[in-house]
Coordinates of C-alpha atoms in Angstrom, one line a residue:
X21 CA 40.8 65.2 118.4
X22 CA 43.7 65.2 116.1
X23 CA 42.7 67.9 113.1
X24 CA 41.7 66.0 110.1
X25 CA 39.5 68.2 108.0
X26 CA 41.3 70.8 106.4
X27 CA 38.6 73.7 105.4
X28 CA 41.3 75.6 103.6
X29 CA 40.9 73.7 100.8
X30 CA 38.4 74.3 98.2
X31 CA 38.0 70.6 97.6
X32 CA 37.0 67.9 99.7
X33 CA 39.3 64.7 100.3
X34 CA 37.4 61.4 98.3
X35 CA 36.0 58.9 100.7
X36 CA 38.3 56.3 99.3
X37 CA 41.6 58.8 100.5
X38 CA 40.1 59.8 103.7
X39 CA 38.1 56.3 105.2
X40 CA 39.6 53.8 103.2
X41 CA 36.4 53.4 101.1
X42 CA 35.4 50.0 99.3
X43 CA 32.9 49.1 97.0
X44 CA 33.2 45.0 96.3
X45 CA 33.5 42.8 98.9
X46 CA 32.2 39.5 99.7
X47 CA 32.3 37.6 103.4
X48 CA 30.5 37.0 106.5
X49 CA 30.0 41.0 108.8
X50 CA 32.3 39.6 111.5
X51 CA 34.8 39.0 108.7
X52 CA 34.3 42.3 107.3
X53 CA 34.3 44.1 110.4
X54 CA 37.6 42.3 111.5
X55 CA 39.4 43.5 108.8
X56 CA 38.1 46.8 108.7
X57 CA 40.0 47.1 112.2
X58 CA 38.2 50.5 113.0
X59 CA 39.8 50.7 116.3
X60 CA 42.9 51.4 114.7
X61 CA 42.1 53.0 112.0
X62 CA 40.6 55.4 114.4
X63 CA 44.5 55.9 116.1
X64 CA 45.6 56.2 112.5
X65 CA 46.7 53.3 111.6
X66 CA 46.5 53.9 107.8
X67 CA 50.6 54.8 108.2
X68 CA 51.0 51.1 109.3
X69 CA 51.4 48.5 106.8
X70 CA 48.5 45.3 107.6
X71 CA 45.2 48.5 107.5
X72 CA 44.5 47.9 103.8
X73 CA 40.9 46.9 103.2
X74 CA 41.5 44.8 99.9
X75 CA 38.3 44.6 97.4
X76 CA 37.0 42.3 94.9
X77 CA 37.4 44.8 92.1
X78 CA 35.5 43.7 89.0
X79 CA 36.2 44.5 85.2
X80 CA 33.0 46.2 84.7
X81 CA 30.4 48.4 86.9
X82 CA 26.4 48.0 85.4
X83 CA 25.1 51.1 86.7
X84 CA 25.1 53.6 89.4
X85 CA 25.1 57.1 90.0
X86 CA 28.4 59.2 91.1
X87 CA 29.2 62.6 93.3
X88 CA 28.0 65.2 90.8
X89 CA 24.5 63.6 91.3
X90 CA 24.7 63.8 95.4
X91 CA 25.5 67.2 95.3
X92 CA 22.1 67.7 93.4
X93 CA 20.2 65.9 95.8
X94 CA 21.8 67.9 98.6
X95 CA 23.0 71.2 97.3
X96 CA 19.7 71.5 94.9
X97 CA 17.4 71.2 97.8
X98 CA 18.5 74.1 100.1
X99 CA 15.8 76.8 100.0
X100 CA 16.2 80.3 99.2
X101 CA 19.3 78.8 97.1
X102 CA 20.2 78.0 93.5
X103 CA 22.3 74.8 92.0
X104 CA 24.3 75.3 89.1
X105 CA 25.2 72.4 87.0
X106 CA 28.6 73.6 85.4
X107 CA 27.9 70.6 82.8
X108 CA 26.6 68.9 79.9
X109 CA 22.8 68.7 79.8
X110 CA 22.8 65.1 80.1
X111 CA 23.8 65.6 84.0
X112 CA 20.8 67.4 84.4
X113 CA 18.5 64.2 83.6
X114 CA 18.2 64.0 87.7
X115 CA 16.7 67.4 88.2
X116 CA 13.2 65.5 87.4
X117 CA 13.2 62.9 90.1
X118 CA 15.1 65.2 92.1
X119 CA 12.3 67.8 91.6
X120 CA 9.5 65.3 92.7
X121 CA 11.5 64.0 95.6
X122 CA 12.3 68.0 96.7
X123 CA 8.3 69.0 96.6
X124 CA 7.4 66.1 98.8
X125 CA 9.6 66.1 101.7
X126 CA 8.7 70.1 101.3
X127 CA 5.1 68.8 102.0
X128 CA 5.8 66.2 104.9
X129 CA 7.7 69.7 106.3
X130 CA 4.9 71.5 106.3
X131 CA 7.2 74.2 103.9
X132 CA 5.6 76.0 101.1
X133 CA 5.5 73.5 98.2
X134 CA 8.0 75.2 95.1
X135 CA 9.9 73.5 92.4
X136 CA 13.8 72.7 92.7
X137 CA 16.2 75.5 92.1
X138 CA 18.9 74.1 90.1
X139 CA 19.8 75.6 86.4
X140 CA 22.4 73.6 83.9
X141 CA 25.1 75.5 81.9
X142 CA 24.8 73.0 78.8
X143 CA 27.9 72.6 77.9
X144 CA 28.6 71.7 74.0
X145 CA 31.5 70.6 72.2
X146 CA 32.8 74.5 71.4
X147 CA 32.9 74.3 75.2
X148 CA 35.2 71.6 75.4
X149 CA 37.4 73.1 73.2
X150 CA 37.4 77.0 73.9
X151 CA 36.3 76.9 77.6
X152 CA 33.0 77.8 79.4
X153 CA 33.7 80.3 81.8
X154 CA 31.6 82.8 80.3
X155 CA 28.9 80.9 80.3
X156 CA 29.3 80.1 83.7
X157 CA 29.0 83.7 84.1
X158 CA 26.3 84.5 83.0
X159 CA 24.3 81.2 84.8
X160 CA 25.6 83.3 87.6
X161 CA 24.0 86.4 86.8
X162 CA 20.8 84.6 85.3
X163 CA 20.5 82.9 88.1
X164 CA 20.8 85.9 90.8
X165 CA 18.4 87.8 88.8
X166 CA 15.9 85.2 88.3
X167 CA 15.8 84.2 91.8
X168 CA 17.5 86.4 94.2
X169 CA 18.6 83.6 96.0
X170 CA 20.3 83.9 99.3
X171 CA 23.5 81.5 98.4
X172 CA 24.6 79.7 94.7
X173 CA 26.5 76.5 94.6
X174 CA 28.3 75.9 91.3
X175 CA 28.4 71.7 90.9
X176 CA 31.2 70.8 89.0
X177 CA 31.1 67.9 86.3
X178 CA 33.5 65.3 84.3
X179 CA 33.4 67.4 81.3
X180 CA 34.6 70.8 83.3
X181 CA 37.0 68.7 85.3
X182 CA 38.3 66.8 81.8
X183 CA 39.3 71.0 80.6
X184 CA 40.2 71.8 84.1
X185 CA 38.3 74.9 84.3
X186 CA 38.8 77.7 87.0
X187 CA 35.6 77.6 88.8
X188 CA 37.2 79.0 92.1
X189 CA 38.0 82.2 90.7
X190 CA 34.7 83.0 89.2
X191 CA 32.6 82.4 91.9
X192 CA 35.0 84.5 93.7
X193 CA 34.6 87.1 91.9
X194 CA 30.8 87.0 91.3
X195 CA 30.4 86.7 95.5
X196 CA 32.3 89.9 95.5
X197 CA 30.0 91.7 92.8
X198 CA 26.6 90.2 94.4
X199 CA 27.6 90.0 98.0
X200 CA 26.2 86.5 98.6
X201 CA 28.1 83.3 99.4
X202 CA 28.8 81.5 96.0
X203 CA 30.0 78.3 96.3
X204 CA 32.9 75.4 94.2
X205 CA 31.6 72.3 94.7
X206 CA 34.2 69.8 93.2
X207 CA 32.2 67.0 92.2
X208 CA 33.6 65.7 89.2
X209 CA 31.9 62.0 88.5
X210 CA 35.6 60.3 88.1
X211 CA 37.0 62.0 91.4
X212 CA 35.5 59.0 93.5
X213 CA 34.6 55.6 92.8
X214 CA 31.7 56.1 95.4
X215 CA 29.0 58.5 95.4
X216 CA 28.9 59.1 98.8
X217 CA 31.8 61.8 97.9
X218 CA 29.4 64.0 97.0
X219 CA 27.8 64.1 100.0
X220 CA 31.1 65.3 101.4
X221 CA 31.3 67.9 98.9
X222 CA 28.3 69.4 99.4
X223 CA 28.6 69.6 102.9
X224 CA 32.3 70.8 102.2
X225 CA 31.3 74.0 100.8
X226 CA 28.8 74.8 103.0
X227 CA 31.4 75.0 106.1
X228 CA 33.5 77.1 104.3
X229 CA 31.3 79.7 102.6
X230 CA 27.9 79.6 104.9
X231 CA 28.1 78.8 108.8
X232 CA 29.0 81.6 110.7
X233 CA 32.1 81.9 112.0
X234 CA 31.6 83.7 115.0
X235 CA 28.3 81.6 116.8
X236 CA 26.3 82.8 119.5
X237 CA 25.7 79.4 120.9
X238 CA 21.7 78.1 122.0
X239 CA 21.8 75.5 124.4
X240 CA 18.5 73.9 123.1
X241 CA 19.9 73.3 119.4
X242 CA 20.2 70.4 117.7
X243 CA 21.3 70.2 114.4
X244 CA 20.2 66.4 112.4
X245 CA 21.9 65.9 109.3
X246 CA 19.1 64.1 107.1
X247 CA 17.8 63.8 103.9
X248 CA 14.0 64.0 102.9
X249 CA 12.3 62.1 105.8
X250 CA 9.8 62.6 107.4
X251 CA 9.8 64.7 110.9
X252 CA 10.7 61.8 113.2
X253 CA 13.3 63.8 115.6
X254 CA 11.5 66.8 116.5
X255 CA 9.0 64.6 119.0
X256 CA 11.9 62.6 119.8
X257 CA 14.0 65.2 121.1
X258 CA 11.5 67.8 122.1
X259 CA 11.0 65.0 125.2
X260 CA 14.5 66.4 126.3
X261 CA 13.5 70.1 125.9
X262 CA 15.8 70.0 122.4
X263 CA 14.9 72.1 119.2
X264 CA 15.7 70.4 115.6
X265 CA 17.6 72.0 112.8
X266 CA 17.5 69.9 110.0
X267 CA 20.3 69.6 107.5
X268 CA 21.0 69.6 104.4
X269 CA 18.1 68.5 102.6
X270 CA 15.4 71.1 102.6
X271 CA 16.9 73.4 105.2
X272 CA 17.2 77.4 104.3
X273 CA 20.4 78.8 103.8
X274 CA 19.7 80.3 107.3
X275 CA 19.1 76.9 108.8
X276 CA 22.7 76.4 107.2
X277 CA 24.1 79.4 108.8
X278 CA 23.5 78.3 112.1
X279 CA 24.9 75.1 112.3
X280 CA 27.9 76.4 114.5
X281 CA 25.4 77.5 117.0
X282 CA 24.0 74.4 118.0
X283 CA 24.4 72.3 121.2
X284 CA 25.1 69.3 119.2
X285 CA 25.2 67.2 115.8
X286 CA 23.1 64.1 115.2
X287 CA 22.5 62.2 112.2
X288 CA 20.4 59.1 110.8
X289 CA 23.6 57.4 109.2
X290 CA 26.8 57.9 109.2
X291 CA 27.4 57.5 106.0
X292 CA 25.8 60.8 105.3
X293 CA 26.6 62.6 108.5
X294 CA 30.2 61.6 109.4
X295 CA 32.7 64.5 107.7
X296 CA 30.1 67.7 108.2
X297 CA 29.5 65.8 112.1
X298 CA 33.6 65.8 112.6
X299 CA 34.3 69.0 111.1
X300 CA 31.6 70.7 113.4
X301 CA 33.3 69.6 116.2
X302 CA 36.9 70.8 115.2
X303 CA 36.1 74.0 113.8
X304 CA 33.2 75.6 115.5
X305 CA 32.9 73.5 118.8
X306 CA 29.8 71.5 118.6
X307 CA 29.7 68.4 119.7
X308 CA 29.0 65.0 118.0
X309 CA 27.1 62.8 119.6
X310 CA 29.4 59.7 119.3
X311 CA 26.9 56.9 120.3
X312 CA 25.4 54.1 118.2
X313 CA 22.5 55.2 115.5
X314 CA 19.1 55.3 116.8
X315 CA 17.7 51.7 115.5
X316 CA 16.3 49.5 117.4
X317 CA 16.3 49.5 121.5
X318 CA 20.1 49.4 122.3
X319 CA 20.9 51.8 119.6
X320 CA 18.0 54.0 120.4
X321 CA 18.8 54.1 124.3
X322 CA 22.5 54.9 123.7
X323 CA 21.7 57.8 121.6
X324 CA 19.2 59.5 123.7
X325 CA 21.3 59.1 126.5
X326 CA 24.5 60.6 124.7
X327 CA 22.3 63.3 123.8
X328 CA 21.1 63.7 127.5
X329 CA 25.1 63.8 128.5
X330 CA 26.1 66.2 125.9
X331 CA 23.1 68.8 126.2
X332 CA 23.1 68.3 130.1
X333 CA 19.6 66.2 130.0
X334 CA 20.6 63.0 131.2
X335 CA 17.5 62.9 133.3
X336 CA 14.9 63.7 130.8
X337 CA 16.6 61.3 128.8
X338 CA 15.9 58.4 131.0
X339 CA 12.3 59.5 131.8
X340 CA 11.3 59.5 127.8
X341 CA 13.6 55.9 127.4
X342 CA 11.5 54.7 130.3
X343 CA 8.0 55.9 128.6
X344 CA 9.1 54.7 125.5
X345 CA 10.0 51.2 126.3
X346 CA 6.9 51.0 128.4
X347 CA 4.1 52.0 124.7
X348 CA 5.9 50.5 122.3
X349 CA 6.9 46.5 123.8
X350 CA 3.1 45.3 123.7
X351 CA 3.2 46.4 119.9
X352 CA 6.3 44.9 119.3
X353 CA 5.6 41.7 120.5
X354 CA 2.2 41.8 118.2
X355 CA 4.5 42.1 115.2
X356 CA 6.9 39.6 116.2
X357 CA 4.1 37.0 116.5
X358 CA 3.1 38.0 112.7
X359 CA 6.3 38.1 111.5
X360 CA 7.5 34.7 113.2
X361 CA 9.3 32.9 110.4
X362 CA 9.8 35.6 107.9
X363 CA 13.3 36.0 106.2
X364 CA 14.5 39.1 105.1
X365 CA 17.0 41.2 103.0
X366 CA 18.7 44.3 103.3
X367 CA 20.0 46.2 100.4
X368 CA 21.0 50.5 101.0
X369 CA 23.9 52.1 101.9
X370 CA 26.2 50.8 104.8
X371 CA 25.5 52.4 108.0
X372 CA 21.8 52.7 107.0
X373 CA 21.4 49.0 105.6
X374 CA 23.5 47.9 109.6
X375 CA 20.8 50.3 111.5
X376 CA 18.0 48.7 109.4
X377 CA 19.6 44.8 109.9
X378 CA 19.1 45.5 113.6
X379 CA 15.3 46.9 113.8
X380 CA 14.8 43.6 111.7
X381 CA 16.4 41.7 114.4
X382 CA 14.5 43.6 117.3
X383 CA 11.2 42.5 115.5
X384 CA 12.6 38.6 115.4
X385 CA 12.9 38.2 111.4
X386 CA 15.8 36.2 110.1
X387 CA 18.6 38.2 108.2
X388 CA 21.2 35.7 106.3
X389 CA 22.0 38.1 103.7
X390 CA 22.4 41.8 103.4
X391 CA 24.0 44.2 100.3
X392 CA 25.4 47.4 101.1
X393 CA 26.6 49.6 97.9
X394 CA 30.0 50.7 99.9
X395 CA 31.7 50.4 103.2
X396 CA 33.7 52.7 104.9
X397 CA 35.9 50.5 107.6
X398 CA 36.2 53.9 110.2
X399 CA 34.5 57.7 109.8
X400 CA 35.5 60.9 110.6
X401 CA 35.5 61.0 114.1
X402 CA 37.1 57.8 114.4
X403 CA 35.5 57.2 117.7
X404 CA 34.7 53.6 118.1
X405 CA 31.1 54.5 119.6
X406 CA 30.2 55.2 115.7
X407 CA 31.6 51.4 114.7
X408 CA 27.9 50.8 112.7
X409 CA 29.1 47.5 111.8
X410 CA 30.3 46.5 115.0
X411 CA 27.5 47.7 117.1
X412 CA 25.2 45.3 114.6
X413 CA 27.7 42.6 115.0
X414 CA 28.5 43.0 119.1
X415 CA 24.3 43.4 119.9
X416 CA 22.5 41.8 117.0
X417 CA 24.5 39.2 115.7
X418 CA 26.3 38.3 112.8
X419 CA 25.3 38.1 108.8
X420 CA 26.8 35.3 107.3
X421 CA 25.8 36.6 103.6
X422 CA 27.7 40.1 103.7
X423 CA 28.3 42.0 100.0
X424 CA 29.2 45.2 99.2
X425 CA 28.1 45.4 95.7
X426 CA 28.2 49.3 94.1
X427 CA 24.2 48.8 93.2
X428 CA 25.0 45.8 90.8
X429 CA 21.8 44.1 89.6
X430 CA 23.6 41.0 87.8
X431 CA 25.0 40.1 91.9
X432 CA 21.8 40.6 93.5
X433 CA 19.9 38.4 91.6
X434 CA 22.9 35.5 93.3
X435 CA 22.4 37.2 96.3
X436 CA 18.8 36.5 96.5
X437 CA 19.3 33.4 95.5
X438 CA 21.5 32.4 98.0
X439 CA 19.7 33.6 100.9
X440 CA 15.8 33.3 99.8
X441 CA 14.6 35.6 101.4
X442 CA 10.4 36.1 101.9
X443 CA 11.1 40.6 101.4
X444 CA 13.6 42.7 100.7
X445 CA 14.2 46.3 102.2
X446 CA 15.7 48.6 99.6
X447 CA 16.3 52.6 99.2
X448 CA 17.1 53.0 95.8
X449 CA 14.1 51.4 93.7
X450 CA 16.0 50.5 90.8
X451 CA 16.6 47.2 92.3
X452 CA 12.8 46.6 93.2
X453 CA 12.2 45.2 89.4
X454 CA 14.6 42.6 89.5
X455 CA 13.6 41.3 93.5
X456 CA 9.7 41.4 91.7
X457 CA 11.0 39.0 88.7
X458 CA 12.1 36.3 91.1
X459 CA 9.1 36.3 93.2
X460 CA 10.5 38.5 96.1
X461 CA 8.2 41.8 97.2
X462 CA 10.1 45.1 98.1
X463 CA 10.0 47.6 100.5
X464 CA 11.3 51.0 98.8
X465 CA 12.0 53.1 102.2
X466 CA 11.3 57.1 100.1
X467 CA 11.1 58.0 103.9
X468 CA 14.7 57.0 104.7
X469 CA 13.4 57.9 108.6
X470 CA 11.2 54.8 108.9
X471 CA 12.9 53.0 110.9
X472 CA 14.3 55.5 113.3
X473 CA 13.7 55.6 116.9
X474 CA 11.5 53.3 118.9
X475 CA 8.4 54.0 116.7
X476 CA 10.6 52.6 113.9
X477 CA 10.5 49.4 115.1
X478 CA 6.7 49.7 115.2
X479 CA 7.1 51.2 111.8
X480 CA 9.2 48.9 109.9
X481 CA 7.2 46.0 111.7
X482 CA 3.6 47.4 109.5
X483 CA 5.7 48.2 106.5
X484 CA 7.2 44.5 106.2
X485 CA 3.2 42.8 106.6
X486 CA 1.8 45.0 104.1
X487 CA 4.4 44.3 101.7
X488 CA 4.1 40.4 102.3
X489 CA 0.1 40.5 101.7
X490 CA 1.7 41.4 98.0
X491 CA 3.1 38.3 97.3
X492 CA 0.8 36.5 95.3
X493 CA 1.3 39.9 92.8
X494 CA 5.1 39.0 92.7
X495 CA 4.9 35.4 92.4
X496 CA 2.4 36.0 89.1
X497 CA 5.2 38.5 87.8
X498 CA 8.1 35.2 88.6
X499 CA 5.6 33.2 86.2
X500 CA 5.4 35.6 83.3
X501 CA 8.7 37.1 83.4
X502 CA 12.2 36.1 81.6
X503 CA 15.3 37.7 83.5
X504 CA 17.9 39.3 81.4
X505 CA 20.4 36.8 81.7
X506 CA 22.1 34.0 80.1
X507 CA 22.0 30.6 81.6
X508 CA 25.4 30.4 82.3
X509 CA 24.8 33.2 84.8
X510 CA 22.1 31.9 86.2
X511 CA 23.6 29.1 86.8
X512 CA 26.7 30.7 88.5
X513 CA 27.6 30.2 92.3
X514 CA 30.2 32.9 93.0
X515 CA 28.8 36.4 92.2
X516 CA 32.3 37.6 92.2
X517 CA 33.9 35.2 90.2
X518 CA 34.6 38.1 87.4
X519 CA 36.8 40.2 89.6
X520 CA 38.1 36.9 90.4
X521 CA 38.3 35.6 87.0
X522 CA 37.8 38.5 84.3
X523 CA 39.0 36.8 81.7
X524 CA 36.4 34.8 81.7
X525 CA 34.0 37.9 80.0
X526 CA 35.0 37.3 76.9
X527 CA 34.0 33.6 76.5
X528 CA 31.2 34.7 78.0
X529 CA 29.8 37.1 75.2
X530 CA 30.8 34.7 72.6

């Protein structure tokens, strides 16, 4: 593999720079995937002209959340670490969720239950002016004296990137003083127009400051790049003799340390596990498993069995694919008989919201429609085995209502409307509200590992009929509810039509 991650550098490449990143698009997958060309993107072929992804940029975002935040999520739930937040107070606002979030997927770990370490510099308008390097300082020695924490991430902000301040050297410095790996995150909000950046970041900084560089290798290692979820891989894998080191979310700094000692890297998504996957590979030797995600029965099977070939278990692999298919098809077809008819909706990030259109296919429900907040036409690997979208396309079908839509409310509501669907699945709940105003129950997936495996199918199947014997609550919030929009809107076909026409916003708000 051609070297593409360059660890030298103390800030990560943005998605949109590296993959080719977009965040407003509307078509059909097939479309989509077509033009995304990740076969050729994969052989480079971002030097040829014809390998731009064009987008339907609009004038105006309506919310989201941006890098800075995604290194709190991942960098503020390592144990036996601190997070500080080299910024205004106002980025801190996430610590709270963040903190309830941390103590419960401590709980489904079985780890001792603590708050979230992360501290926030508070930055004021002096600091604008004058600098804040001192008072980074001290956060540093506050926070080593407070904690004793084995490893300290500095998160950088827009207002420290707007005065261009020199993190790199103080954390250099204070790693010298306390001996302990302190490490720049460059996360600046306005450094990408996607937030899955951050994720990059994070994991950025960790190759470089905390995985040893000098492994002693263990055969039975497998490191699964995750978020909170619950622990769905350890049964899975401990059927191939395989031991689980979960990453980044709630592991230890020594879990992090480790991570060039494994047999192989997995992940749930691609979105989240693609650059610290790749960079594994080319810097310390472990494999990625290149094979499709595990969702659903051909993705499933392809994954264990390019974990069997890496790890030299090919025939365990076959004997647990075997038992598996043999429990689980009686249940399945029980759901599929309850769920005959039903239309649903998927609305995450990309290569989750593919993995999750698929499980929803395996269970027979019809999928028209589906949102995904960005899409990255190749990943780091650029190994056409991790082609999400065409793995969905190739086994499950097409969608003929494909959006990428950066979490904007003001489209889904058209969405919705032009597919109808009886459910939606989300994994950010701030779009639950609106689905509940037209009549539509949600499905907030907190445990992002629902749907994983076989037993995903099973559990997807169970979460979809308990959210349907809601309806009647939804359809009484459709009756007593007025949505937050103008008729004109309302009325509108084309949930593009202002990147298409903008300057139609003004006689809009007249």
């Amino acid at each position: 593999m051609a070297k593409k991650i360059n660890l030298n550098l103390s800030e990560v490449q943005s998605r949109e720079q590296r993959l080719g990143t977009i965040i407003a698009w509307t078509g059909s997958a097939s479309e989509l995937s077509e033009k995304s060309s990740y076969e050729r993107r994969g052989d480079g072929c971002g030097k040829n002209k014809g390998c731009r992804l064009c987008e339907a940029k609009g004038p105006f975002t309506q919310g989201s959340v941006c890098s800075e935040q995604m290194v709190e999520c991942q960098a503020g739930n390592v144990r036996n670490a601190v997070l500080i937040q080299h910024a205004p107070i106002g980025c801190g606002a996430g610590q709270v969720p963040y903190n309830s979030i941390y103590r419960n997927g401590l709980a489904m770990r079985n780890h001792p239950v603590e708050n979230i370490g992360i501290i926030n510099t508070n930055l004021q308008e002096d600091d604008m002016v004058f600098g804040a390097l001192n008072k980074l300082k001290q956060s540093i020695d506050d926070a080593y004296e407070r904690f004793k924490p084995e490893a300290i991430f500095i998160g950088t902000s827009c207002a420290t990137g707007i005065i261009g301040e020199d993190i790199e050297s103080v954390a250099n410095m204070k790693e010298k003083e306390y001996g302990i790996p302190i490490i720049p995150l460059q996360c600046e909000g306005f450094r990408s127009k996607h937030w899955s950046t951050g994720f990059d970041a994070t994991q950025h900084g960790i190759l470089r400051k905390i995985v040893k560089k000098n492994p002693k290798k263990q055969e039975d290692l497998v490191n699964v790049i995750n978020l909170w979820g619950s622990d769905v891989f350890t049964p899975m894998l401990k059927e191939l003799d395989l031991r689980v080191n979960y990453v980044v979310d709630l592991a230890s700094v020594k879990d992090l340390e480790i991570l060039s000692e494994a047999a192989a890297t997995v992940g749930f998504c691609y979105t989240l596990s693609s650059y610290m996957a790749a960079a594994l590979e080319q810097e310390f030797g472990v494999p990625e498993v290149k094979a499709p995600m595990p969702y659903g029965f051909h993705g499933t099977d392809e994954w264990i069995r390019e974990i069997g070939r890496v790890t030299n278990r090919s025939e365990l692999a076959e004997k647990y694919i075997e038992k598996e298919h043999k429990r689980v098809k009686p249940k399945i077809e029980e759901l599929k008989k309850k769920l005959k008819g039903t239309r649903g909706y998927v609305a995450t990030g990309s290569a989750y919201a593919h993995g999750l259109v698929q499980v929803l296919r395996e269970l027979e429900v019809e999928v028209d429609g589906t949102m995904v907040f960005h899409h990255d036409p190749v990943y780091d690997s650029g190994d056409i085995r991790e082609d999400s979208l065409g793995h969905l396309i190739e086994h499950y079908g097409d969608v003929k209502y494909f959006n990428v839509s950066n979490r904007q409310q003001y489209q889904l509501y058209a969405f919705l409307k032009e597919t109808k669907p009886d459910f939606m699945l989300i994994r950010h709940n701030g779009l639950a509200p609106l689905a509940s105003k037209i009549g539509i129950p949600a499905a907030p997936l907190g445990d992002e590992h629902i749907a994983i495996g076989y037993e995903g199918i099973i559990n997807l199947g169970e979460t979809i009929l308990e959210i349907l014997s809601h309806k009647k609550f939804h359809d009484d919030i459709k009756d007593h509810v007025k949505l937050p929009y103008k008729k004109w809107w309302l009325d509108q076909k084309d949930p593009y039509i202002f990147a298409k026409q903008p300057e139609l916003i003004e006689s809009y708000l007249e």
